[in-house]
mmCIF file of N, CA and C in Angstrom:
data_model
loop_
_atom_site.group_PDB
_atom_site.id
_atom_site.type_symbol
_atom_site.label_atom_id
_atom_site.label_comp_id
_atom_site.label_asym_id
_atom_site.label_seq_id
_atom_site.Cartn_x
_atom_site.Cartn_y
_atom_site.Cartn_z
ATOM 1 N N MET L 172 105.594 72.587 201.527
ATOM 2 C CA MET L 172 104.733 72.297 199.917
ATOM 3 C C MET L 172 103.489 71.405 200.520
ATOM 4 N N ARG L 173 103.828 70.296 201.279
ATOM 5 C CA ARG L 173 103.104 69.423 201.207
ATOM 6 C C ARG L 173 101.734 70.469 201.955
ATOM 7 N N PRO L 174 102.146 70.886 203.199
ATOM 8 C CA PRO L 174 100.779 71.624 204.422
ATOM 9 C C PRO L 174 100.374 73.366 202.962
ATOM 10 N N VAL L 175 100.671 73.224 202.096
ATOM 11 C CA VAL L 175 100.315 74.157 201.294
ATOM 12 C C VAL L 175 98.950 73.067 200.185
ATOM 13 N N ARG L 176 99.409 72.007 200.114
ATOM 14 C CA ARG L 176 98.457 71.213 198.854
ATOM 15 C C ARG L 176 97.391 71.072 200.056
ATOM 16 N N PHE L 177 97.679 69.953 201.465
ATOM 17 C CA PHE L 177 97.214 69.612 202.352
ATOM 18 C C PHE L 177 95.661 71.057 202.398
ATOM 19 N N ALA L 178 96.286 72.034 202.552
ATOM 20 C CA ALA L 178 95.326 73.248 202.810
ATOM 21 C C ALA L 178 93.994 73.587 201.929
ATOM 22 N N VAL L 179 95.083 73.326 200.532
ATOM 23 C CA VAL L 179 94.438 73.363 199.265
ATOM 24 C C VAL L 179 92.823 72.690 199.015
ATOM 25 N N VAL L 180 93.601 71.084 199.516
ATOM 26 C CA VAL L 180 92.974 69.813 199.061
ATOM 27 C C VAL L 180 91.660 70.144 200.630
ATOM 28 N N LEU L 181 92.003 70.932 202.041
ATOM 29 C CA LEU L 181 91.104 70.762 202.221
ATOM 30 C C LEU L 181 90.067 71.731 202.151
ATOM 31 N N SER L 182 90.547 73.174 201.501
ATOM 32 C CA SER L 182 89.317 73.875 201.413
ATOM 33 C C SER L 182 88.630 73.607 200.088
ATOM 34 N N LEU L 183 89.065 73.160 199.389
ATOM 35 C CA LEU L 183 88.345 72.687 197.976
ATOM 36 C C LEU L 183 87.454 71.437 198.302
ATOM 37 N N SER L 184 87.544 70.814 199.370
ATOM 38 C CA SER L 184 86.624 69.484 199.945
ATOM 39 C C SER L 184 85.588 70.217 200.920
ATOM 40 N N LEU L 185 85.948 70.905 201.450
ATOM 41 C CA LEU L 185 85.169 71.557 202.872
ATOM 42 C C LEU L 185 84.022 73.031 201.652
ATOM 43 N N THR L 186 84.422 73.380 200.467
ATOM 44 C CA THR L 186 83.986 73.789 199.892
ATOM 45 C C THR L 186 82.849 73.186 199.093
ATOM 46 N N ALA L 187 83.333 72.280 198.378
ATOM 47 C CA ALA L 187 82.373 71.227 197.952
ATOM 48 C C ALA L 187 81.772 70.612 198.585
ATOM 49 N N ALA L 188 81.866 70.427 200.247
ATOM 50 C CA ALA L 188 81.113 70.060 200.999
ATOM 51 C C ALA L 188 79.770 70.797 201.345
ATOM 52 N N SER L 189 80.328 72.225 201.573
ATOM 53 C CA SER L 189 79.420 73.013 202.007
ATOM 54 C C SER L 189 77.741 72.967 201.092
ATOM 55 N N CYS L 190 78.657 72.878 199.892
ATOM 56 C CA CYS L 190 77.602 73.235 198.791
ATOM 57 C C CYS L 190 76.376 71.963 199.351
ATOM 58 N N SER L 191 76.419 70.988 199.646
ATOM 59 C CA SER L 191 75.503 70.129 200.199
ATOM 60 C C SER L 191 74.958 69.495 201.712
ATOM 61 N N ILE L 192 75.927 70.062 202.436
ATOM 62 C CA ILE L 192 75.738 69.605 203.649
ATOM 63 C C ILE L 192 74.948 70.778 204.476
ATOM 64 N N PHE L 193 75.600 72.196 204.345
ATOM 65 C CA PHE L 193 75.054 72.854 205.135
ATOM 66 C C PHE L 193 73.873 74.004 204.102
ATOM 67 N N HIS L 194 73.477 73.812 203.179
ATOM 68 C CA HIS L 194 72.556 74.692 202.703
ATOM 69 C C HIS L 194 70.999 73.201 202.476
ATOM 70 N N ARG L 195 70.404 74.170 203.626
ATOM 71 C CA ARG L 195 68.918 73.363 203.735
ATOM 72 C C ARG L 195 68.413 73.171 202.459
ATOM 73 N N ARG L 196 67.921 72.011 202.609
ATOM 74 C CA ARG L 196 67.378 71.433 201.178
ATOM 75 C C ARG L 196 65.200 71.540 201.503
ATOM 76 N N GLU L 197 65.136 71.712 200.917
ATOM 77 C CA GLU L 197 63.345 71.404 200.927
ATOM 78 C C GLU L 197 63.177 70.283 201.735
ATOM 79 N N LYS L 198 62.306 70.224 202.558
ATOM 80 C CA LYS L 198 61.935 68.936 203.207
ATOM 81 C C LYS L 198 60.254 68.738 202.559
ATOM 82 N N PRO L 199 60.373 67.498 201.685
ATOM 83 C CA PRO L 199 58.921 66.829 201.558
ATOM 84 C C PRO L 199 57.522 66.974 202.433
ATOM 85 N N ALA L 200 57.171 67.553 201.759
ATOM 86 C CA ALA L 200 54.883 67.735 202.705
ATOM 87 C C ALA L 200 55.596 66.351 203.671
ATOM 88 N N PRO L 201 55.346 66.917 204.635
ATOM 89 C CA PRO L 201 54.438 65.849 205.616
ATOM 90 C C PRO L 201 53.283 64.626 205.089
ATOM 91 N N VAL L 202 53.012 64.278 204.992
ATOM 92 C CA VAL L 202 51.865 63.163 204.309
ATOM 93 C C VAL L 202 50.786 63.538 205.594
ATOM 94 N N VAL L 203 49.887 63.538 204.686
ATOM 95 C CA VAL L 203 48.783 63.604 206.077
ATOM 96 C C VAL L 203 47.571 63.109 205.395
ATOM 97 N N GLU L 204 47.002 62.084 206.313
ATOM 98 C CA GLU L 204 46.008 61.078 205.691
ATOM 99 C C GLU L 204 44.778 61.596 206.821
ATOM 100 N N THR L 205 43.454 61.750 205.495
ATOM 101 C CA THR L 205 41.987 62.343 206.316
ATOM 102 C C THR L 205 41.227 61.363 206.476
ATOM 103 N N VAL L 206 41.338 61.519 207.652
ATOM 104 C CA VAL L 206 40.004 60.696 208.529
ATOM 105 C C VAL L 206 38.882 61.296 208.178
ATOM 106 N N ARG L 207 37.728 60.451 207.815
ATOM 107 C CA ARG L 207 36.578 60.838 208.018
ATOM 108 C C ARG L 207 35.730 60.252 209.294
ATOM 109 N N THR L 208 35.122 60.966 210.246
ATOM 110 C CA THR L 208 34.022 60.849 211.201
ATOM 111 C C THR L 208 32.915 61.010 210.688
ATOM 112 N N ALA L 209 31.848 60.223 211.288
ATOM 113 C CA ALA L 209 30.125 61.060 210.807
ATOM 114 C C ALA L 209 29.768 62.339 210.753
ATOM 115 N N GLU L 210 30.513 63.156 211.837
ATOM 116 C CA GLU L 210 30.347 64.271 211.040
ATOM 117 C C GLU L 210 30.649 65.093 209.973
ATOM 118 N N SER L 211 31.607 64.097 209.118
ATOM 119 C CA SER L 211 32.680 65.004 208.444
ATOM 120 C C SER L 211 31.312 65.079 206.581
ATOM 121 N N PRO L 212 31.372 65.891 205.734
ATOM 122 C CA PRO L 212 30.894 66.204 205.263
ATOM 123 C C PRO L 212 30.946 64.840 203.988
ATOM 124 N N THR L 213 29.920 64.470 203.369
ATOM 125 C CA THR L 213 30.267 63.040 202.636
ATOM 126 C C THR L 213 31.330 63.412 201.416
ATOM 127 N N PRO L 214 32.118 63.111 200.757
ATOM 128 C CA PRO L 214 32.619 64.371 199.685
ATOM 129 C C PRO L 214 31.601 63.389 198.560
ATOM 130 N N PRO L 215 31.599 64.490 197.350
ATOM 131 C CA PRO L 215 30.627 64.640 196.144
ATOM 132 C C PRO L 215 31.146 63.365 195.133
ATOM 133 N N THR L 216 32.259 62.847 195.051
ATOM 134 C CA THR L 216 32.602 61.837 194.670
ATOM 135 C C THR L 216 32.249 60.258 195.334
ATOM 136 N N ALA L 217 31.281 59.935 196.259
ATOM 137 C CA ALA L 217 30.537 59.064 196.583
ATOM 138 C C ALA L 217 29.540 58.675 195.789
ATOM 139 N N ALA L 218 28.793 60.171 195.533
ATOM 140 C CA ALA L 218 27.793 59.491 194.816
ATOM 141 C C ALA L 218 27.873 59.186 193.424
ATOM 142 N N ARG L 219 29.371 59.020 192.929
ATOM 143 C CA ARG L 219 29.790 59.052 191.359
ATOM 144 C C ARG L 219 30.113 57.750 191.754
ATOM 145 N N ASP L 220 31.087 57.461 192.524
ATOM 146 C CA ASP L 220 31.627 56.114 193.001
ATOM 147 C C ASP L 220 30.431 54.622 192.755
ATOM 148 N N LEU L 221 29.511 55.417 193.588
ATOM 149 C CA LEU L 221 28.592 54.380 194.111
ATOM 150 C C LEU L 221 28.128 54.159 193.005
ATOM 151 N N ALA L 222 27.246 55.558 191.951
ATOM 152 C CA ALA L 222 27.230 55.135 191.285
ATOM 153 C C ALA L 222 27.186 54.463 189.601
ATOM 154 N N ASP L 223 28.444 53.953 189.593
ATOM 155 C CA ASP L 223 29.744 53.718 189.205
ATOM 156 C C ASP L 223 29.456 52.104 189.659
ATOM 157 N N VAL L 224 29.924 51.739 190.545
ATOM 158 C CA VAL L 224 29.744 50.183 191.168
ATOM 159 C C VAL L 224 27.773 49.584 191.170
ATOM 160 N N MET L 225 27.113 50.568 191.184
ATOM 161 C CA MET L 225 25.741 50.005 190.576
ATOM 162 C C MET L 225 25.258 49.810 189.203
ATOM 163 N N ALA L 226 25.936 50.429 188.515
ATOM 164 C CA ALA L 226 25.731 50.369 187.373
ATOM 165 C C ALA L 226 26.798 48.980 187.014
ATOM 166 N N THR L 227 27.877 48.840 187.731
ATOM 167 C CA THR L 227 28.462 47.916 187.309
ATOM 168 C C THR L 227 27.858 46.112 187.662
ATOM 169 N N ASP L 228 27.208 46.168 188.541
ATOM 170 C CA ASP L 228 26.947 44.882 189.252
ATOM 171 C C ASP L 228 25.149 44.920 188.777
ATOM 172 N N LEU L 229 24.747 45.873 189.046
ATOM 173 C CA LEU L 229 23.190 45.439 188.453
ATOM 174 C C LEU L 229 23.147 45.600 186.601
ATOM 175 N N GLN L 230 23.951 46.010 186.061
ATOM 176 C CA GLN L 230 24.023 46.034 185.035
ATOM 177 C C GLN L 230 23.157 46.911 183.935
ATOM 178 N N LEU L 231 23.468 48.350 184.816
ATOM 179 C CA LEU L 231 21.988 49.083 184.284
ATOM 180 C C LEU L 231 22.513 50.110 183.076
ATOM 181 N N THR L 232 21.293 50.659 182.559
ATOM 182 C CA THR L 232 21.956 50.900 181.167
ATOM 183 C C THR L 232 21.804 52.565 180.957
ATOM 184 N N PRO L 233 22.732 53.153 180.383
ATOM 185 C CA PRO L 233 23.350 54.286 180.729
ATOM 186 C C PRO L 233 22.472 55.171 180.893
ATOM 187 N N GLU L 234 21.260 55.275 180.530
ATOM 188 C CA GLU L 234 20.285 55.979 181.403
ATOM 189 C C GLU L 234 20.031 56.120 182.587
ATOM 190 N N GLN L 235 20.146 54.939 182.729
ATOM 191 C CA GLN L 235 19.700 54.174 184.589
ATOM 192 C C GLN L 235 21.258 54.606 185.247
ATOM 193 N N THR L 236 21.994 54.570 184.869
ATOM 194 C CA THR L 236 23.338 54.901 185.093
ATOM 195 C C THR L 236 23.513 56.477 185.444
ATOM 196 N N GLY L 237 22.679 57.749 184.972
ATOM 197 C CA GLY L 237 23.170 58.741 184.802
ATOM 198 C C GLY L 237 21.777 59.496 185.686
ATOM 199 N N ARG L 238 20.774 58.797 185.432
ATOM 200 C CA ARG L 238 19.765 59.128 186.652
ATOM 201 C C ARG L 238 19.914 58.821 188.549
ATOM 202 N N VAL L 239 20.331 57.293 188.257
ATOM 203 C CA VAL L 239 21.310 57.104 189.686
ATOM 204 C C VAL L 239 21.540 58.102 190.145
ATOM 205 N N ARG L 240 22.759 58.303 188.869
ATOM 206 C CA ARG L 240 24.254 59.526 189.422
ATOM 207 C C ARG L 240 23.782 60.657 190.180
ATOM 208 N N SER L 241 22.269 61.240 189.469
ATOM 209 C CA SER L 241 21.872 62.334 189.909
ATOM 210 C C SER L 241 21.014 62.442 191.025
ATOM 211 N N ILE L 242 20.737 61.138 191.202
ATOM 212 C CA ILE L 242 19.390 61.356 192.541
ATOM 213 C C ILE L 242 20.460 60.570 193.573
ATOM 214 N N LEU L 243 21.769 60.159 193.361
ATOM 215 C CA LEU L 243 22.933 60.005 194.572
ATOM 216 C C LEU L 243 23.613 61.176 194.735
ATOM 217 N N SER L 244 24.063 62.141 193.891
ATOM 218 C CA SER L 244 24.301 63.467 193.931
ATOM 219 C C SER L 244 23.612 64.029 194.723
ATOM 220 N N ASN L 245 21.819 64.385 194.625
ATOM 221 C CA ASN L 245 20.964 64.968 195.202
ATOM 222 C C ASN L 245 21.364 64.919 196.450
ATOM 223 N N THR L 246 21.090 62.891 196.816
ATOM 224 C CA THR L 246 21.541 63.102 198.117
ATOM 225 C C THR L 246 22.640 63.177 198.778
ATOM 226 N N VAL L 247 23.487 63.093 198.675
ATOM 227 C CA VAL L 247 25.113 63.973 199.308
ATOM 228 C C VAL L 247 24.594 65.211 199.448
ATOM 229 N N THR L 248 24.421 65.784 198.750
ATOM 230 C CA THR L 248 24.267 67.361 199.241
ATOM 231 C C THR L 248 22.884 67.899 200.336
ATOM 232 N N GLN L 249 21.850 66.955 199.671
ATOM 233 C CA GLN L 249 20.825 67.155 201.003
ATOM 234 C C GLN L 249 21.794 66.811 202.193
ATOM 235 N N ALA L 250 22.400 66.105 202.284
ATOM 236 C CA ALA L 250 23.218 65.053 203.543
ATOM 237 C C ALA L 250 23.814 65.795 204.372
ATOM 238 N N ASN L 251 24.876 66.942 203.144
ATOM 239 C CA ASN L 251 26.092 67.603 203.683
ATOM 240 C C ASN L 251 25.188 69.083 204.273
ATOM 241 N N ALA L 252 23.839 69.172 203.613
ATOM 242 C CA ALA L 252 23.542 70.516 204.506
ATOM 243 C C ALA L 252 23.065 70.119 205.228
ATOM 244 N N ALA L 253 22.079 69.156 205.876
ATOM 245 C CA ALA L 253 21.944 68.892 207.242
ATOM 246 C C ALA L 253 22.920 68.820 207.970
ATOM 247 N N LYS L 254 24.075 67.860 207.372
ATOM 248 C CA LYS L 254 25.442 68.271 208.357
ATOM 249 C C LYS L 254 25.655 69.217 209.057
ATOM 250 N N GLU L 255 25.692 70.469 208.192
ATOM 251 C CA GLU L 255 26.079 71.659 208.704
ATOM 252 C C GLU L 255 24.996 72.156 209.060
ATOM 253 N N LYS L 256 23.598 72.469 208.963
ATOM 254 C CA LYS L 256 21.955 73.125 209.928
ATOM 255 C C LYS L 256 22.009 72.343 211.535
ATOM 256 N N PHE L 257 22.379 70.913 211.352
ATOM 257 C CA PHE L 257 21.882 70.255 212.580
ATOM 258 C C PHE L 257 23.484 69.882 213.456
ATOM 259 N N PRO L 258 23.106 70.010 214.695
ATOM 260 C CA PRO L 258 24.243 69.650 215.589
ATOM 261 C C PRO L 258 24.672 67.841 215.451
ATOM 262 N N PRO L 259 25.480 67.345 215.009
ATOM 263 C CA PRO L 259 25.824 65.984 215.274
ATOM 264 C C PRO L 259 24.842 65.203 216.032
ATOM 265 N N LYS L 260 24.791 64.268 215.847
ATOM 266 C CA LYS L 260 24.334 63.185 216.251
ATOM 267 C C LYS L 260 23.129 63.589 217.034
ATOM 268 N N SER L 261 22.144 64.711 216.809
ATOM 269 C CA SER L 261 20.842 65.736 217.427
ATOM 270 C C SER L 261 20.228 64.783 216.760
ATOM 271 N N PRO L 262 18.415 64.986 217.031
ATOM 272 C CA PRO L 262 17.723 64.703 217.091
ATOM 273 C C PRO L 262 16.961 64.695 215.286
ATOM 274 N N GLN L 263 16.642 66.094 215.203
ATOM 275 C CA GLN L 263 16.535 67.026 214.270
ATOM 276 C C GLN L 263 17.539 65.975 213.147
ATOM 277 N N LEU L 264 19.037 66.232 213.207
ATOM 278 C CA LEU L 264 19.899 65.388 211.849
ATOM 279 C C LEU L 264 19.673 64.238 211.652
ATOM 280 N N LEU L 265 19.500 63.366 212.506
ATOM 281 C CA LEU L 265 18.720 62.011 212.183
ATOM 282 C C LEU L 265 17.396 61.738 211.613
ATOM 283 N N ALA L 266 16.443 62.856 211.863
ATOM 284 C CA ALA L 266 15.292 63.019 211.419
ATOM 285 C C ALA L 266 15.167 63.264 209.238
ATOM 286 N N GLU L 267 16.384 64.378 209.974
ATOM 287 C CA GLU L 267 16.121 64.757 208.077
ATOM 288 C C GLU L 267 17.372 63.990 207.325
ATOM 289 N N GLN L 268 17.884 63.142 208.085
ATOM 290 C CA GLN L 268 18.842 62.137 207.406
ATOM 291 C C GLN L 268 17.703 60.878 207.324
ATOM 292 N N LYS L 269 16.919 60.575 208.219
ATOM 293 C CA LYS L 269 15.950 59.500 207.696
ATOM 294 C C LYS L 269 14.734 60.090 206.048
ATOM 295 N N ARG L 270 14.664 60.874 206.146
ATOM 296 C CA ARG L 270 13.529 61.766 205.202
ATOM 297 C C ARG L 270 14.293 61.867 204.246
ATOM 298 N N ILE L 271 15.416 62.036 204.109
ATOM 299 C CA ILE L 271 16.675 62.320 203.034
ATOM 300 C C ILE L 271 17.110 60.194 202.423
ATOM 301 N N ASN L 272 16.685 59.482 203.193
ATOM 302 C CA ASN L 272 17.130 58.621 202.693
ATOM 303 C C ASN L 272 16.142 57.706 201.960
ATOM 304 N N ALA L 273 14.926 58.503 202.536
ATOM 305 C CA ALA L 273 13.869 57.172 202.128
ATOM 306 C C ALA L 273 13.560 57.519 200.949
ATOM 307 N N THR L 274 13.524 59.356 200.829
ATOM 308 C CA THR L 274 13.355 59.780 199.284
ATOM 309 C C THR L 274 14.023 59.337 198.426
ATOM 310 N N SER L 275 15.394 59.428 198.651
ATOM 311 C CA SER L 275 16.311 58.569 197.593
ATOM 312 C C SER L 275 16.239 57.594 197.521
ATOM 313 N N GLN L 276 15.580 56.217 198.223
ATOM 314 C CA GLN L 276 15.249 54.851 198.290
ATOM 315 C C GLN L 276 14.102 54.833 197.100
ATOM 316 N N ARG L 277 12.961 55.984 197.626
ATOM 317 C CA ARG L 277 12.009 55.619 196.786
ATOM 318 C C ARG L 277 12.170 56.217 194.712
ATOM 319 N N GLU L 278 13.158 57.209 194.898
ATOM 320 C CA GLU L 278 13.640 57.422 193.500
ATOM 321 C C GLU L 278 14.217 56.462 192.918
ATOM 322 N N LEU L 279 15.152 56.050 193.663
ATOM 323 C CA LEU L 279 15.795 54.972 193.031
ATOM 324 C C LEU L 279 15.095 53.200 192.749
ATOM 325 N N GLN L 280 14.641 53.414 193.357
ATOM 326 C CA GLN L 280 13.244 52.425 192.827
ATOM 327 C C GLN L 280 12.820 52.249 192.162
ATOM 328 N N GLN L 281 11.848 53.638 191.696
ATOM 329 C CA GLN L 281 11.393 53.846 190.303
ATOM 330 C C GLN L 281 12.563 53.556 189.631
ATOM 331 N N THR L 282 13.332 54.378 189.253
ATOM 332 C CA THR L 282 14.180 54.287 188.244
ATOM 333 C C THR L 282 14.979 52.930 187.832
ATOM 334 N N LEU L 283 15.025 51.991 189.040
ATOM 335 C CA LEU L 283 15.409 50.941 188.497
ATOM 336 C C LEU L 283 14.818 49.697 188.915
ATOM 337 N N GLY L 284 13.118 49.756 189.015
ATOM 338 C CA GLY L 284 12.549 49.087 188.608
ATOM 339 C C GLY L 284 12.008 47.971 189.904
ATOM 340 N N PRO L 285 11.434 47.246 190.000
ATOM 341 C CA PRO L 285 10.993 46.129 191.546
ATOM 342 C C PRO L 285 12.348 45.131 190.947
ATOM 343 N N ALA L 286 12.975 44.435 190.174
ATOM 344 C CA ALA L 286 14.021 43.495 190.153
ATOM 345 C C ALA L 286 14.795 43.853 190.546
ATOM 346 N N LYS L 287 15.913 45.405 189.949
ATOM 347 C CA LYS L 287 17.473 44.853 190.267
ATOM 348 C C LYS L 287 16.903 46.041 191.500
ATOM 349 N N PHE L 288 16.045 47.161 191.727
ATOM 350 C CA PHE L 288 15.518 47.286 193.621
ATOM 351 C C PHE L 288 16.081 46.506 194.353
ATOM 352 N N LYS L 289 15.526 45.335 194.398
ATOM 353 C CA LYS L 289 15.403 44.472 195.095
ATOM 354 C C LYS L 289 16.945 43.574 195.367
ATOM 355 N N GLN L 290 17.478 43.199 193.980
ATOM 356 C CA GLN L 290 19.327 42.953 193.534
ATOM 357 C C GLN L 290 19.917 44.239 194.483
ATOM 358 N N PHE L 291 19.674 45.438 194.613
ATOM 359 C CA PHE L 291 20.362 46.533 194.865
ATOM 360 C C PHE L 291 20.565 45.786 196.554
ATOM 361 N N ILE L 292 19.335 46.491 196.767
ATOM 362 C CA ILE L 292 19.193 45.804 198.392
ATOM 363 C C ILE L 292 19.677 44.494 198.779
ATOM 364 N N ALA L 293 19.561 43.597 197.967
ATOM 365 C CA ALA L 293 20.201 42.604 199.021
ATOM 366 C C ALA L 293 22.375 42.797 198.721
ATOM 367 N N ASN L 294 22.496 43.481 198.029
ATOM 368 C CA ASN L 294 23.830 43.818 197.543
ATOM 369 C C ASN L 294 24.625 45.409 197.725
ATOM 370 N N GLN L 295 24.029 45.509 198.523
ATOM 371 C CA GLN L 295 24.002 46.818 199.207
ATOM 372 C C GLN L 295 25.376 47.190 199.931
ATOM 373 N N ARG L 296 26.008 45.987 201.142
ATOM 374 C CA ARG L 296 26.619 46.004 201.282
ATOM 375 C C ARG L 296 28.527 45.482 200.542
ATOM 376 N N LYS L 297 27.728 44.982 199.702
ATOM 377 C CA LYS L 297 28.460 44.673 199.068
ATOM 378 C C LYS L 297 29.197 45.600 198.417
ATOM 379 N N MET L 298 28.055 46.495 197.882
ATOM 380 C CA MET L 298 28.392 47.604 197.043
ATOM 381 C C MET L 298 29.191 48.463 197.914
ATOM 382 N N ALA L 299 28.492 48.906 199.336
ATOM 383 C CA ALA L 299 29.775 49.814 200.053
ATOM 384 C C ALA L 299 30.648 49.743 200.039
ATOM 385 N N ALA L 300 31.140 48.961 200.377
ATOM 386 C CA ALA L 300 32.471 47.922 200.113
ATOM 387 C C ALA L 300 33.467 48.328 199.032
ATOM 388 N N GLU L 301 32.722 47.660 197.640
ATOM 389 C CA GLU L 301 33.381 48.289 196.886
ATOM 390 C C GLU L 301 33.982 49.819 196.469
ATOM 391 N N MET L 302 32.871 50.462 196.987
ATOM 392 C CA MET L 302 32.616 52.167 196.790
ATOM 393 C C MET L 302 33.914 52.295 197.365
ATOM 394 N N GLN L 303 33.796 51.630 199.074
ATOM 395 C CA GLN L 303 35.335 52.765 199.832
ATOM 396 C C GLN L 303 36.354 52.305 199.255
ATOM 397 N N GLN L 304 36.792 51.520 198.297
ATOM 398 C CA GLN L 304 37.872 51.086 197.612
ATOM 399 C C GLN L 304 38.189 51.822 196.305
ATOM 400 N N ARG L 305 37.158 52.433 196.247
ATOM 401 C CA ARG L 305 37.659 53.296 194.643
ATOM 402 C C ARG L 305 37.779 54.634 195.405
ATOM 403 N N GLN L 306 37.330 54.882 196.725
ATOM 404 C CA GLN L 306 37.770 56.437 197.165
ATOM 405 C C GLN L 306 39.428 56.504 197.344
ATOM 406 N N LYS L 307 39.931 55.476 197.935
ATOM 407 C CA LYS L 307 41.206 55.308 198.221
ATOM 408 C C LYS L 307 42.146 55.518 197.315
#
């Protein structure tokens, strides 16, 4: 009688164990971190994040914030198009980026006014660091 009971217990334990041991479970998807390089396109959220940081730091009006967001969004779009059009680190790409940035700076200066634009230039590094934190 004991060998039969042992066999029953053994078969039940193997049956129960096989449910969890031998069945393959879905493995979680691997964690992939995106690494941005200089050649990577700028994410569209970058314009929004920088505009939000500028609005807070420079105490912009809602109208100014909207205009700044539009200017920065346009700048990101143009910069990404230039990165697709020209080879990385080429003189043509550098010249196009310089032109895009100069246009963007002029538009920002007109939108912000002299005092806030001067404050923006002085705090530019700090704002860029804040923006990077928002994108993480």
